[in-house]
Coordinates of C-alpha atoms and ligand atoms in Angstrom, one line a residue:
X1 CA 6.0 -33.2 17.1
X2 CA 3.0 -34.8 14.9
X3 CA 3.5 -35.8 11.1
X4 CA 3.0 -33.2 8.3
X5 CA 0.0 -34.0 6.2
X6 CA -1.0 -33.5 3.0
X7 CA -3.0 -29.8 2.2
X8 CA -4.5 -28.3 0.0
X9 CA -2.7 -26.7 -3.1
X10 CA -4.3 -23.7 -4.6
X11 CA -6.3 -25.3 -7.8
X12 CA -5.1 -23.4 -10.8
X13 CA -7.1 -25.9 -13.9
X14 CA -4.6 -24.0 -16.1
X15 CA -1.0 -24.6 -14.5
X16 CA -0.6 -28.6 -14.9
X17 CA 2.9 -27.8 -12.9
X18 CA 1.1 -27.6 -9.5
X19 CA 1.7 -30.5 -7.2
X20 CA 0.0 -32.7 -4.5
X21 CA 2.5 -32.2 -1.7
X22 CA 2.9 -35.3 0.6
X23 CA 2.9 -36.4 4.3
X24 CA 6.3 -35.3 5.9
X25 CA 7.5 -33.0 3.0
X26 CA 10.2 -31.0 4.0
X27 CA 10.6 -28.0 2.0
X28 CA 13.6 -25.4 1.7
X29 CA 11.7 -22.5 2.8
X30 CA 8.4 -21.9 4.4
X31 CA 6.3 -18.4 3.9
X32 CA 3.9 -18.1 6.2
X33 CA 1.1 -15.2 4.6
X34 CA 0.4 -14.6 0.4
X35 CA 0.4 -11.1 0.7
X36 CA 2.1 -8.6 -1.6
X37 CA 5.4 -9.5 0.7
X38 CA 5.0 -13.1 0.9
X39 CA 4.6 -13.1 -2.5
X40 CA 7.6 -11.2 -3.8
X41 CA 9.8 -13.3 -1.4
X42 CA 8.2 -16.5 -3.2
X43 CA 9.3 -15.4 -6.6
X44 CA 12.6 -14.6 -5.7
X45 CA 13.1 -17.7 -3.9
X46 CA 11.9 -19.8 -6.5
X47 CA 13.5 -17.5 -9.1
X48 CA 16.9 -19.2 -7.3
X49 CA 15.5 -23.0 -7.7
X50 CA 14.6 -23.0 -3.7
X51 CA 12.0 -25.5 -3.1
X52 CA 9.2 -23.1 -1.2
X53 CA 5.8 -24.1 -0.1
X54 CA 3.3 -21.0 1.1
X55 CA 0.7 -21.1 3.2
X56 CA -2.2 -18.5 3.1
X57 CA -5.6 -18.7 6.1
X58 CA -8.0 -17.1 3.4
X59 CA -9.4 -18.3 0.6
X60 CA -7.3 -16.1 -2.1
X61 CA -3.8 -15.0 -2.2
X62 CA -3.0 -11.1 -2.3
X63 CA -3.9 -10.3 1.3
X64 CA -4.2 -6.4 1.4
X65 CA -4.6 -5.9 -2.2
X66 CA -7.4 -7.9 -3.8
X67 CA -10.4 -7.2 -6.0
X68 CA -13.2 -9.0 -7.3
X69 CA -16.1 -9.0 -9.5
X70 CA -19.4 -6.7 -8.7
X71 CA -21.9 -9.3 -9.7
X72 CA -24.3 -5.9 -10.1
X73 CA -22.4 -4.0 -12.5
X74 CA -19.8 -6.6 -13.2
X75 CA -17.0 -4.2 -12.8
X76 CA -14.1 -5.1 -11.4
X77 CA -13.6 -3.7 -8.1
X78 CA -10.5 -3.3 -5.8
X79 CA -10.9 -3.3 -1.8
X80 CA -9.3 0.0 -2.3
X81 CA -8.1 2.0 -5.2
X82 CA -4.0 1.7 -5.4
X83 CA -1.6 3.4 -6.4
X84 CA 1.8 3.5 -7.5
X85 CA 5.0 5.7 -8.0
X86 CA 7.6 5.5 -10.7
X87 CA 10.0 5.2 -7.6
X88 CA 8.7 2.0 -6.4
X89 CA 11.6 0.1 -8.4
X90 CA 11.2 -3.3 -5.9
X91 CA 7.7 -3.4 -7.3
X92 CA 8.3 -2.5 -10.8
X93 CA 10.7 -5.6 -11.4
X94 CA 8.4 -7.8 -9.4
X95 CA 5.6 -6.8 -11.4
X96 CA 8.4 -7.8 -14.4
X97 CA 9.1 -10.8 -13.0
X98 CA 5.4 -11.9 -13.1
X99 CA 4.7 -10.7 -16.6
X100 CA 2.3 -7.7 -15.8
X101 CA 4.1 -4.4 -16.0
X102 CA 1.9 -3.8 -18.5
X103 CA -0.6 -3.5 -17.3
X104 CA 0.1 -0.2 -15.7
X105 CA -0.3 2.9 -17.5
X106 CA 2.9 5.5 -16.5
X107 CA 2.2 9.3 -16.8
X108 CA 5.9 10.3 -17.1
X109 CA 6.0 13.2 -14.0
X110 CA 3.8 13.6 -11.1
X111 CA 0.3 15.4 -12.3
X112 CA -2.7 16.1 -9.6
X113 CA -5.1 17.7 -10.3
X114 CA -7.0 19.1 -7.3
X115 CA -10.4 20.6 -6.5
X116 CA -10.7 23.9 -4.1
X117 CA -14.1 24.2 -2.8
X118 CA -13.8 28.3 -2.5
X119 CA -10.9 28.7 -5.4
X120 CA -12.2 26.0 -7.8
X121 CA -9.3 24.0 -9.8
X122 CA -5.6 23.4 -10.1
X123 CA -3.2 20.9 -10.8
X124 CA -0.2 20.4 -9.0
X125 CA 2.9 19.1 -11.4
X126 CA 6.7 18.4 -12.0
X127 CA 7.5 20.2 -15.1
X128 CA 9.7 18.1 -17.6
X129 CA 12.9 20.7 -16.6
X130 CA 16.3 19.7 -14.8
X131 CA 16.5 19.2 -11.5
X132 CA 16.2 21.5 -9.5
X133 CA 14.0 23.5 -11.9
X134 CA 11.3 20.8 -12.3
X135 CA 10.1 21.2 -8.5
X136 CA 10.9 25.4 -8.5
X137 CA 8.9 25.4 -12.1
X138 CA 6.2 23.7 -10.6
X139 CA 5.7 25.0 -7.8
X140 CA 5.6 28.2 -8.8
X141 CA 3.1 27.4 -11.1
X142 CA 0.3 26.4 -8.6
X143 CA -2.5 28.6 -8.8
X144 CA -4.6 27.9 -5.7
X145 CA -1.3 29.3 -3.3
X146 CA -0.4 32.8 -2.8
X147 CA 3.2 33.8 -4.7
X148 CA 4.7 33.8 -1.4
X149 CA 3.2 30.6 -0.6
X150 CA 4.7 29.1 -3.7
X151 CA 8.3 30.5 -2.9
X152 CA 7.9 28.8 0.5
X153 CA 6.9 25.3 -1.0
X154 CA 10.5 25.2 -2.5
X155 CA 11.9 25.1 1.2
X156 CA 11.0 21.8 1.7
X157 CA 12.8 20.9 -1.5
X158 CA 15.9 22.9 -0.2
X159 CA 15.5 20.6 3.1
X160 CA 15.3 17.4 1.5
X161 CA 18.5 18.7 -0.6
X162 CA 20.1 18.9 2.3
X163 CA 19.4 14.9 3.7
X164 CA 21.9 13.7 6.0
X165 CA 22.2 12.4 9.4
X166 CA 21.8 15.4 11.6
X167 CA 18.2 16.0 9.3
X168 CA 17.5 12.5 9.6
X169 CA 17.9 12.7 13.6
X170 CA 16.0 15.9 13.3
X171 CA 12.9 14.5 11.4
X172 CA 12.8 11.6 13.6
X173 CA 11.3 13.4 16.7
X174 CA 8.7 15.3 14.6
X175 CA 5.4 14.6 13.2
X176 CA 4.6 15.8 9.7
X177 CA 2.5 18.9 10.7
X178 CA 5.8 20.0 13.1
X179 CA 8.0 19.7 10.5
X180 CA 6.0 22.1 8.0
X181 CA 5.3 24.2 10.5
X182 CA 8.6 24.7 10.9
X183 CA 9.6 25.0 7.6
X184 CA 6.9 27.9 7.2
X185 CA 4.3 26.3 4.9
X186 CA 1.1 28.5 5.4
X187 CA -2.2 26.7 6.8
X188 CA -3.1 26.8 2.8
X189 CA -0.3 25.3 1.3
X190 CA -0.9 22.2 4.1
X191 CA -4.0 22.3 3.4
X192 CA -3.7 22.3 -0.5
X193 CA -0.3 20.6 -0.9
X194 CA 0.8 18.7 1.5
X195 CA -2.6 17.4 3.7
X196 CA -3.5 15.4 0.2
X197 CA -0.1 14.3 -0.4
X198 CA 0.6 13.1 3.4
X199 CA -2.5 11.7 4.2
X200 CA -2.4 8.9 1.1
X201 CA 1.3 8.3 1.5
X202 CA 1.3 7.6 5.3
X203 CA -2.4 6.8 5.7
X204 CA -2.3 9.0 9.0
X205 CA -3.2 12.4 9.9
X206 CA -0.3 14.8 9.6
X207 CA -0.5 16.0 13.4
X208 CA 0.6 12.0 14.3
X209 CA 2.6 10.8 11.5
X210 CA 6.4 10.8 11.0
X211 CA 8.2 13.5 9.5
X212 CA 11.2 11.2 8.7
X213 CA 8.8 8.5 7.2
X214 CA 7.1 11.1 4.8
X215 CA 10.1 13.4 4.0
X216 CA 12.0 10.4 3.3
X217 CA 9.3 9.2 1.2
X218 CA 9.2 12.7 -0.7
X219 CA 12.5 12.6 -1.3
X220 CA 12.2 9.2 -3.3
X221 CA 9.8 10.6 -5.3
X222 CA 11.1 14.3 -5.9
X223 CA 14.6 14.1 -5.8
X224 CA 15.5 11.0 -8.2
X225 CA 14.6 10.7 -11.9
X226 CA 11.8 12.7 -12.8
X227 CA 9.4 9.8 -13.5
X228 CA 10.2 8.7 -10.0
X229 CA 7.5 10.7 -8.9
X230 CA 4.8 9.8 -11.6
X231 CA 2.0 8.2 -11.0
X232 CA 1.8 4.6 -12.2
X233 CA -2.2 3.8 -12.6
X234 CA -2.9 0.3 -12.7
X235 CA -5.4 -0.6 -15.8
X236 CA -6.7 -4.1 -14.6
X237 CA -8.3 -5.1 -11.0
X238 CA -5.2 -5.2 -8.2
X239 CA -5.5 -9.8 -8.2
X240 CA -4.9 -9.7 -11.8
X241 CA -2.1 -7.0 -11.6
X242 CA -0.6 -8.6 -8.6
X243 CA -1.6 -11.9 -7.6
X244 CA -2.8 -14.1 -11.1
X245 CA 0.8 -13.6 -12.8
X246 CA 2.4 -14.8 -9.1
X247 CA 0.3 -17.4 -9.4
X248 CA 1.4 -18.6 -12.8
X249 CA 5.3 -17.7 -12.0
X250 CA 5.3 -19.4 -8.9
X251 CA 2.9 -23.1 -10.0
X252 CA 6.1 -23.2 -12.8
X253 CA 8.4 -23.1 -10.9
X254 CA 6.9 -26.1 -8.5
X255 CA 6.5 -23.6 -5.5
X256 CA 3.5 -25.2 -3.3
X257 CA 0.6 -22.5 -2.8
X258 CA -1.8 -23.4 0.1
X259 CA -4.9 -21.7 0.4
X260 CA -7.1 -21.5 3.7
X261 CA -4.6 -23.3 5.7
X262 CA -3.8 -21.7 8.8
X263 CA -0.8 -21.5 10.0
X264 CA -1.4 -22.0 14.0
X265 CA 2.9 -21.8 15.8
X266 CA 5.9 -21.5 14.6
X267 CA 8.1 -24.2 15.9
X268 CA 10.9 -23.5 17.7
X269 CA 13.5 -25.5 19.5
X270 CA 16.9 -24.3 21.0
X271 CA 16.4 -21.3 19.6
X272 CA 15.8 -22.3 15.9
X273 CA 13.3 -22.5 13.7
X274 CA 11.7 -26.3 12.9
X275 CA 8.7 -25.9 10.9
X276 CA 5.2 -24.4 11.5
X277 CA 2.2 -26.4 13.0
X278 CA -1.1 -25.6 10.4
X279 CA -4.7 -25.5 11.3
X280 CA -6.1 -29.4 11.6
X281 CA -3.0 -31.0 9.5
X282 CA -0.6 -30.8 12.0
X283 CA 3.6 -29.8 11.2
X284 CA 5.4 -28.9 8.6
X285 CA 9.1 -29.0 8.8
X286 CA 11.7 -26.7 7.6
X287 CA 14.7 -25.0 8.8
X288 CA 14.1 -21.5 6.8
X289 CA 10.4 -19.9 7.4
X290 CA 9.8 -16.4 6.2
X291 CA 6.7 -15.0 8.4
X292 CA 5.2 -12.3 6.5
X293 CA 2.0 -11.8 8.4
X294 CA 1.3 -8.4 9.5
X295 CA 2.1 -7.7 13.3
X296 CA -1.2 -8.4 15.2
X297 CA -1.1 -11.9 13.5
X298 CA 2.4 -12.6 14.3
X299 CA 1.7 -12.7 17.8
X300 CA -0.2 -15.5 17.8
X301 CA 1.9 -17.4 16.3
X302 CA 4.7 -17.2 17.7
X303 CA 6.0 -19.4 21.0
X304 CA 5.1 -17.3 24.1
X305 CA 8.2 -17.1 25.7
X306 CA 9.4 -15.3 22.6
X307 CA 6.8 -12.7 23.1
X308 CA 9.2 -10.3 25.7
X309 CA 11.9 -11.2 23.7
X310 CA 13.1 -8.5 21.1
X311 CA 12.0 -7.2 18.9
X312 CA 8.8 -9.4 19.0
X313 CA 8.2 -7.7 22.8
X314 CA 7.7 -4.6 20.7
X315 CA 4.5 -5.6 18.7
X316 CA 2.1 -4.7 21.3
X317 CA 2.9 -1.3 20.3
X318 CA 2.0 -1.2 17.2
X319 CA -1.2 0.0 15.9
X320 CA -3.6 0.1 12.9
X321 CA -5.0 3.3 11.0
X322 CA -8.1 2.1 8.9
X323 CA -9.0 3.3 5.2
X324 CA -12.4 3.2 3.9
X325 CA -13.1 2.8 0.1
X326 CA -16.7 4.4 -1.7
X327 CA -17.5 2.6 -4.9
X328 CA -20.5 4.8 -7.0
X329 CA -21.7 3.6 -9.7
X330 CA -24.0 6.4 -11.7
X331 CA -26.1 6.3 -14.4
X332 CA -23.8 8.5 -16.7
X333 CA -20.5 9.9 -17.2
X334 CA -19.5 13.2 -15.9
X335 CA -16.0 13.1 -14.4
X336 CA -13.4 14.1 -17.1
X337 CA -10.4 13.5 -14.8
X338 CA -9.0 10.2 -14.2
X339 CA -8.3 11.3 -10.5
X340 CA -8.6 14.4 -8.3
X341 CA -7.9 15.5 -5.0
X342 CA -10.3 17.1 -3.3
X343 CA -9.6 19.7 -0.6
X344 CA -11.5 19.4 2.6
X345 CA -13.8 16.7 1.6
X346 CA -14.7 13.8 3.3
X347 CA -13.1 12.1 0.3
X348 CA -9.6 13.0 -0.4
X349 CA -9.1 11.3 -3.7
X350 CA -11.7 10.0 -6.6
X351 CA -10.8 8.2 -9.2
X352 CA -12.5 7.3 -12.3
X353 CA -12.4 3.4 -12.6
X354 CA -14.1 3.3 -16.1
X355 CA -11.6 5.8 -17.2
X356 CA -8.7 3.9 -15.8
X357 CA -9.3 0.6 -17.1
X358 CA -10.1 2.3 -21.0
X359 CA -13.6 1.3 -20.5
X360 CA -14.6 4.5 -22.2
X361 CA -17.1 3.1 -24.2
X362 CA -19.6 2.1 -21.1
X363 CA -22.7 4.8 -20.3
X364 CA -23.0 4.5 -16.4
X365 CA -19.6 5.8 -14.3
X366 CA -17.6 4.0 -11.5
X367 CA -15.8 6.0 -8.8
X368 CA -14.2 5.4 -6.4
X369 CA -13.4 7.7 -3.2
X370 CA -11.1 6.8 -1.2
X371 CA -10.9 8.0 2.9
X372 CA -7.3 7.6 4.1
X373 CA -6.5 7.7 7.9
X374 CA -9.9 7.2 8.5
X375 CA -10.1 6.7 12.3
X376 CA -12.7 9.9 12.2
X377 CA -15.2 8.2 9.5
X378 CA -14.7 4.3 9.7
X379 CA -17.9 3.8 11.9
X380 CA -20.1 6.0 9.8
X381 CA -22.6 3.7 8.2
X382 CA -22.8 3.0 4.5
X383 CA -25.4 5.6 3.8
X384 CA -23.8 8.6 5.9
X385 CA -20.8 7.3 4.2
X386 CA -22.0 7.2 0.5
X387 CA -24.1 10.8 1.5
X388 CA -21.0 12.2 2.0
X389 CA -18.9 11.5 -0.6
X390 CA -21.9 11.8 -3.2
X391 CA -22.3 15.5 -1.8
X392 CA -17.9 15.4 -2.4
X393 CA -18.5 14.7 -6.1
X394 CA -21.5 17.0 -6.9
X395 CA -19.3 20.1 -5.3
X396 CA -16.4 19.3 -7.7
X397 CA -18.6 18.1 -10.7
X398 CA -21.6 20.6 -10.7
X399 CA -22.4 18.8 -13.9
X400 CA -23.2 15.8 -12.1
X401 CA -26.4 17.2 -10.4
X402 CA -28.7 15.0 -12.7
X403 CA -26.6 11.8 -12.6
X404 CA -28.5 9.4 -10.7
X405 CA -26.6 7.0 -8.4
X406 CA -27.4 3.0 -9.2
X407 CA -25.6 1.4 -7.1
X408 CA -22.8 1.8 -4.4
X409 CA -20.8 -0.4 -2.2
X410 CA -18.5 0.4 0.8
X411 CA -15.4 -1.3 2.0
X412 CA -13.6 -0.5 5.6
X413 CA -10.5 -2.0 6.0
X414 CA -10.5 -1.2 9.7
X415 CA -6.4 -2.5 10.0
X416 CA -5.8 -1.2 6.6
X417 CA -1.7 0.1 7.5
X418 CA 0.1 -0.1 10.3
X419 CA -0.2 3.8 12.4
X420 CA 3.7 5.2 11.2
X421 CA 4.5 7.1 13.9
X422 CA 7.7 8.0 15.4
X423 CA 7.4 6.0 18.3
X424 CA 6.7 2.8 16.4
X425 CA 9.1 3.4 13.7
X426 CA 12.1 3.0 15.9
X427 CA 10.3 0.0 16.7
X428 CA 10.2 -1.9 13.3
X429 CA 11.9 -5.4 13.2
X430 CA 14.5 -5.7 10.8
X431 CA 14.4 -9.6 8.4
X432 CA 16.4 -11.4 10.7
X433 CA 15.2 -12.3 14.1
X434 CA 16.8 -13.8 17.6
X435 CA 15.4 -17.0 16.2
X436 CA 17.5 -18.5 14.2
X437 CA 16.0 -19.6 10.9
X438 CA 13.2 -17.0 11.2
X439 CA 13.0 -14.1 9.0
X440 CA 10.5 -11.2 9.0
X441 CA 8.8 -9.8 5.9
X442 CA 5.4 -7.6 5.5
X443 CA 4.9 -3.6 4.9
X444 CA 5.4 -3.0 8.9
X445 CA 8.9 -4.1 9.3
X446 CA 12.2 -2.1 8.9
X447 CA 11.8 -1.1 5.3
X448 CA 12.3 2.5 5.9
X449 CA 8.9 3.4 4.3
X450 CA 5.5 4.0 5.1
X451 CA 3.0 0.9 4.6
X452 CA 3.1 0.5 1.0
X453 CA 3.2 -2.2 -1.8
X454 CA 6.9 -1.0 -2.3
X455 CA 7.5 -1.8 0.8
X456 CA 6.1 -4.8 1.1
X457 CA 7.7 -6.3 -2.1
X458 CA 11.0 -4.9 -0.9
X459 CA 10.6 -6.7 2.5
X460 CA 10.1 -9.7 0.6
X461 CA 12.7 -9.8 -1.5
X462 CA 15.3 -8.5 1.3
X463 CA 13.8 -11.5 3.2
X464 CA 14.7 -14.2 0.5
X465 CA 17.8 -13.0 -0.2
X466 CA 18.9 -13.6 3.6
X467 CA 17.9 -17.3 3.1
X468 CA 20.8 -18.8 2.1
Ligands
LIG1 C1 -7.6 0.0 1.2 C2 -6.1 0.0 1.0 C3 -5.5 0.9 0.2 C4 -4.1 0.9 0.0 N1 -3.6 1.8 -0.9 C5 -2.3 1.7 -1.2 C6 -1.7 2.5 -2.3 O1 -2.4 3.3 -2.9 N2 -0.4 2.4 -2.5 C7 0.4 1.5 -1.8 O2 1.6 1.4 -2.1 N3 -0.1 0.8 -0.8 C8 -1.4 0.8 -0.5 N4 -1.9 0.1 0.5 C9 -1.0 -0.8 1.4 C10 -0.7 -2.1 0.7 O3 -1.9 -2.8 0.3 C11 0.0 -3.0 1.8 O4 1.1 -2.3 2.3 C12 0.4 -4.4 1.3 O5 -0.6 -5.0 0.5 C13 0.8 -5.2 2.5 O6 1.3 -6.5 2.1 P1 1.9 -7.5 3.1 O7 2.3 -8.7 2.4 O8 2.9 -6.8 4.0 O9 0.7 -7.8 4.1 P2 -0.8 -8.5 3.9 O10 -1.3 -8.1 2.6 O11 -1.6 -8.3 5.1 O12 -0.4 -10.1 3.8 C14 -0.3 -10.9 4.9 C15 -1.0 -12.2 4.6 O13 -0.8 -13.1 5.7 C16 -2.0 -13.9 5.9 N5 -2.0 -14.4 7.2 C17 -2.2 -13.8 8.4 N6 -2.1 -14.6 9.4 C18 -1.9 -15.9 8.9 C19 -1.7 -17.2 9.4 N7 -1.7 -17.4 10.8 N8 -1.5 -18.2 8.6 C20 -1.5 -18.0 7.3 N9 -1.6 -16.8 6.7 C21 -1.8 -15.7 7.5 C22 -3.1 -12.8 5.6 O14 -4.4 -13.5 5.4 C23 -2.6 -12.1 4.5 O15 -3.0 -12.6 3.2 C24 -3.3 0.1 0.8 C25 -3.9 -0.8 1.7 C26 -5.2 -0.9 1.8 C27 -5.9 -1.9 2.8

C-alpha cells in the first residue's frame, strides 16, 4: 500500500476554515461521491465532530443536481428543473442544516394545473378540508374527468388507506399501469391524472415501473399532513440551493472537500475496509468509507472478487432511465402559470423559470420542459427536440404564436435515475455491506423510494448515522 498524498481541497476564497490536508492523513470517515447523498451524510457527520474528508471526480460538487450560468441570457439554469414535496422531511432539515430553506417557495397543498389538448384546462388540487375530504373534495372537483371517473379516482385513496403487508406484497409484483388497471381508473383518468403524476415521480413509463414504489410514494404525499403533498419550488439555481450552503457548512466544520480526484478502489483487506486508492495520489486510509456513487460507478471501484458477492453481484442488474431538459428562452412573456402539465405532449411539465425565481420584471421568458422517462426521445437531436416542445407550448399558450424564440439549450442526462422496477427494487442494497467498514449511500439504494433528492439525502444521513 503506497503513501497518501496531499490533494486538492475545493478553493472556497471566502471560507478561511478550509485546510491543506497532508501526506498520510487518516481521516474518521471517507465519502467517496459529492452528490446530494454524499453531501447530507457529510453534514451529519461533521454535525457530530467526525473528522470527514470527501472526494468528488468532477470539477463541482452536487453530482445530479447542478446548474450554472447561461453566458447568453445569463440566467441561471439547472441541468433539469427539480422539484420538491412538503413530504420530503430528510431534505427539508438538510436544506435547514445548510441555511437555505429559504430559498424555497411552499404552496401549502398540492396544485397542478394541467393542459388538455381536446378539453383545454384544469387544475388538479387537495382542498384545504380534513382528511379524508381533502382528496374526495378534490377529486371530485376535476373537470377534465367524467363524474364517474372522479368517483373512481377516490379508490386509490381507499387502497392506500388500507396499506399493510398483504397490499405491500400485492403491489410488489405489479407495475403502475396493472395496478390502475385494476383499480378501475379509465384510460382518461391515467392519462390525465396519473400518467403526469407517475412519470415525474418514478421517471419511468407506467407500463414498467413499480406499483409499490409509486403507491408508496403517493401515500407520503396524500395521506400525511396536507402540505405533505405541496409542491416546494425552489427560487434560486439547484448549486446555490443545494451545494453552496454545504459548502460553507461543511469548510466550518474542517471537513476536507476534494474536487476532481478520482477515487480509483476501495481497499479492502480481511474483509474490511482500509482506505481508498485516488487517481495519481495514491491511498488514503480510513477504517469508515461511505461510497455514495451511483451503481454503474460502484463497480469499478470496488475489489473484483467482491463483485459476485452480495449484494454488489446484484448491480449488473440495474439500469438507467434518461430525462431530457428544453430550456427556451423567448422574446416575451406569455406563460401566466408557474408550471403546467401538459397531456400528451412530448413535454410533460413546463415551468416558468423567470416566474419562479421572482424575476418578473425581465421582458424575454425562460422555460423549461422537462421529458421524464425519456428512453423514446433521448436520441432526438436538439432541433427535433426544441421543434417539439416549441409546438407543446404554442398548443397550450395560443397567445404565444408571435413570441419569437432567442435562444434554447438542451440537456440529456442519458443515466439521469436508476429504472425502479420491481425486479430491481428487491434488489437495492441496504447502508451496510458484507464489507466491514463500508456503507452504501446514493438515491438507488434501499431507501424505499423512487430516485429522488429525498432519497438521496435520507440515504445519506441513514449512512452516517451507522458510522459509529
Ligand atoms: C434531470 C434530472 C431531474 C431530476 N428531477 C428530480 C426532481 O424533480 N425531484 C427529485 O426529488 N429528484 C430529481 N432528480 C433525481 C435527483 O437529482 C437524484 O436522485 C439525486 O441528485 C442523486 O444524488 P446521489 O448523491 O444519490 O447521486 P449523484 O448525484 O450521482 O452523486 C454521486 C457523485 O459521485 C461522483 N462519483 C462517481 N464516481 C466517482 C469516483 N470514482 N470517485 C469520486 N466521485 C465519484 C459523481 O461525480 C457524483 O457527483 C432528477 C435527476 C435528474 C438528472
Amino acid at each position: 500500500m503506497g503513501e497518501a498524498t496531499t490533494l486538492r481541497p475545493l478553493a472556497l476564497a471566502s471560507h478561511p476554515a478550509s485546510r491543506i490536508s497532508h501526506p498520510g492523513s487518516n481521516y474518521d470517515v471517507i465519502i467517496i461521491g459529492g452528490g446530494l447523498s454524499g453531501l447530507a451524510a457529510a453534514v451529519e457527520l461533521a454535525s457530530r465532530g467526525a473528522s470527514v474528508a470527501l472526494f468528488e471526480q468532477s470539477q463541482r460538487l452536487g453530482g445530479r443536481c447542478y446548474s450554472y450560468v447561461d453566458e447568453k441570457t445569463g440566467d441561471v439554469v439547472d441541468n433539469g428543473q427539480h422539484v420538491l414535496l412538503g413530504a420530503y422531511r430528510n431534505t427539508l432539515r438538510y436544506l435547514s442544516l445548510i441555511g437555505t430553506r429559504n430559498l424555497l417557495k411552499e404552496e401549502g397543498t398540492l396544485r397542478l394545473p394541467l393542459y388538455h389538448p381536446e378539453k383545454g384546462r384544469a387544475v388538479f388540487r387537495i382542498l384545504p378540508f380534513p382528511k379524508p375530504l381533502h382528496l374526495t373534495a378534490g377529486a371530485l372537483k376535476f373537470k377534465l374527468l367524467s363524474w364517474y371517473d372522479r368517483k373512481k379516482l377516490l379508490d386509490v385513496g381507499l387502497e392506500l388507506m388500507r396499506w399493510n403487508p398483504g397490499l405491500e406484497r400485492k403491489l410488489s409484483s405489479l407495475t403502475i399501469t396493472e395496478w390502475l388497471e385494476g383499480l378501475h381508473q379509465s384510460d382518461e383518468a391515467r392519462r390525465c391524472v396519473w400518467f403526469p403524476i407517475a412519470i415525474s415521480v418514478m421517471n419511468e413509463v407506467p407500463e414498467r415501473a413499480s406499483a409499490l414504489l409509486f403507491a408508496r410514494s403517493l401515500k407520503q404525499a396524500f395521506l400525511g399532513k396536507q402540505s405533505d403533498s405541496a409542491l416546494l419550488l425552489p427560487t434560486v439555481g439547484q448549486t446555490e440551493l443545494y451545494v453552496t450552503g454545504a459548502e460553507k457548512f461543511l469548510q466550518e466544520r474542517e471537513v476536507k472537500l476534494f474536487i476532481t480526484a478520482e477515487v480509483q478502489a476501495i481497499e479492502v483487506m480481511n474483509a474490511s475496509v482500509g482506505g481508498i486508492r485516488v487517481q495519481g495520489r495514491g491511498l488514503v486510509r480510513a477504517e469508515k468509507v461511505i461510497g455514495t456513487v451511483p451503481y454503474y460507478a460502484l463497480e469499478k471501484i470496488l475489489p473484483r472478487e467482491y463483485l459476485n458477492v452480495e449484494p454488489f453481484a446484484h448491480l449488473r442488474h440495474f439500469d438507467s432511465s434518461p430525462i431530457v431538459s428544453i430550456h427556451l428562452w423567448f422574446d416575451r412573456e406569455f406563460m401566466e402559470d408557474e408550471y403546467i402539465g401538459l397531456i400528451d405532449g412530448t413535454v410533460q411539465w413546463l415551468f416558468n423559470r423567470h416566474r419562479m425565481m421572482n424575476k418578473k420584471g425581465k421582458k424575454t421568458s425562460y422555460l423549461s420542459a422537462v421529458i421524464s422517462g425519456a428512453r423514446g426521445t433521448v436520441d432526438l437531436t436538439k432541433e427535433e427536440l426544441v421543434r417539439r416542445a416549441v409546438n407543446d407550448i404554442h398548443a397550450a399558450y395560443p397567445n404565444s404564436g408571435s413570441a419569437i424564440l432567442v435562444h434554447s439549450l438542451v440537456i440529456k442526462e442519458k443515466r439521469a435515475t436508476f429504472s425502479p422496477t420491481n425486479e430491481v427494487e428487491q434488489l437495492r442494497p441496504s447502508a451496510e455491506t458484507s464489507i466491514e467498514g463500508l456503507y452504501l449511500a446514493g438515491d438507488w439504494t434501499a431507501t424505499g423510494l423512487p430516485a429522488t433528492i429525498e432519497g438521496a439525502v435520507l440515504s445519506g444521513f441513514r449512512a452516517a448515522k451507522l458510522v459509529r
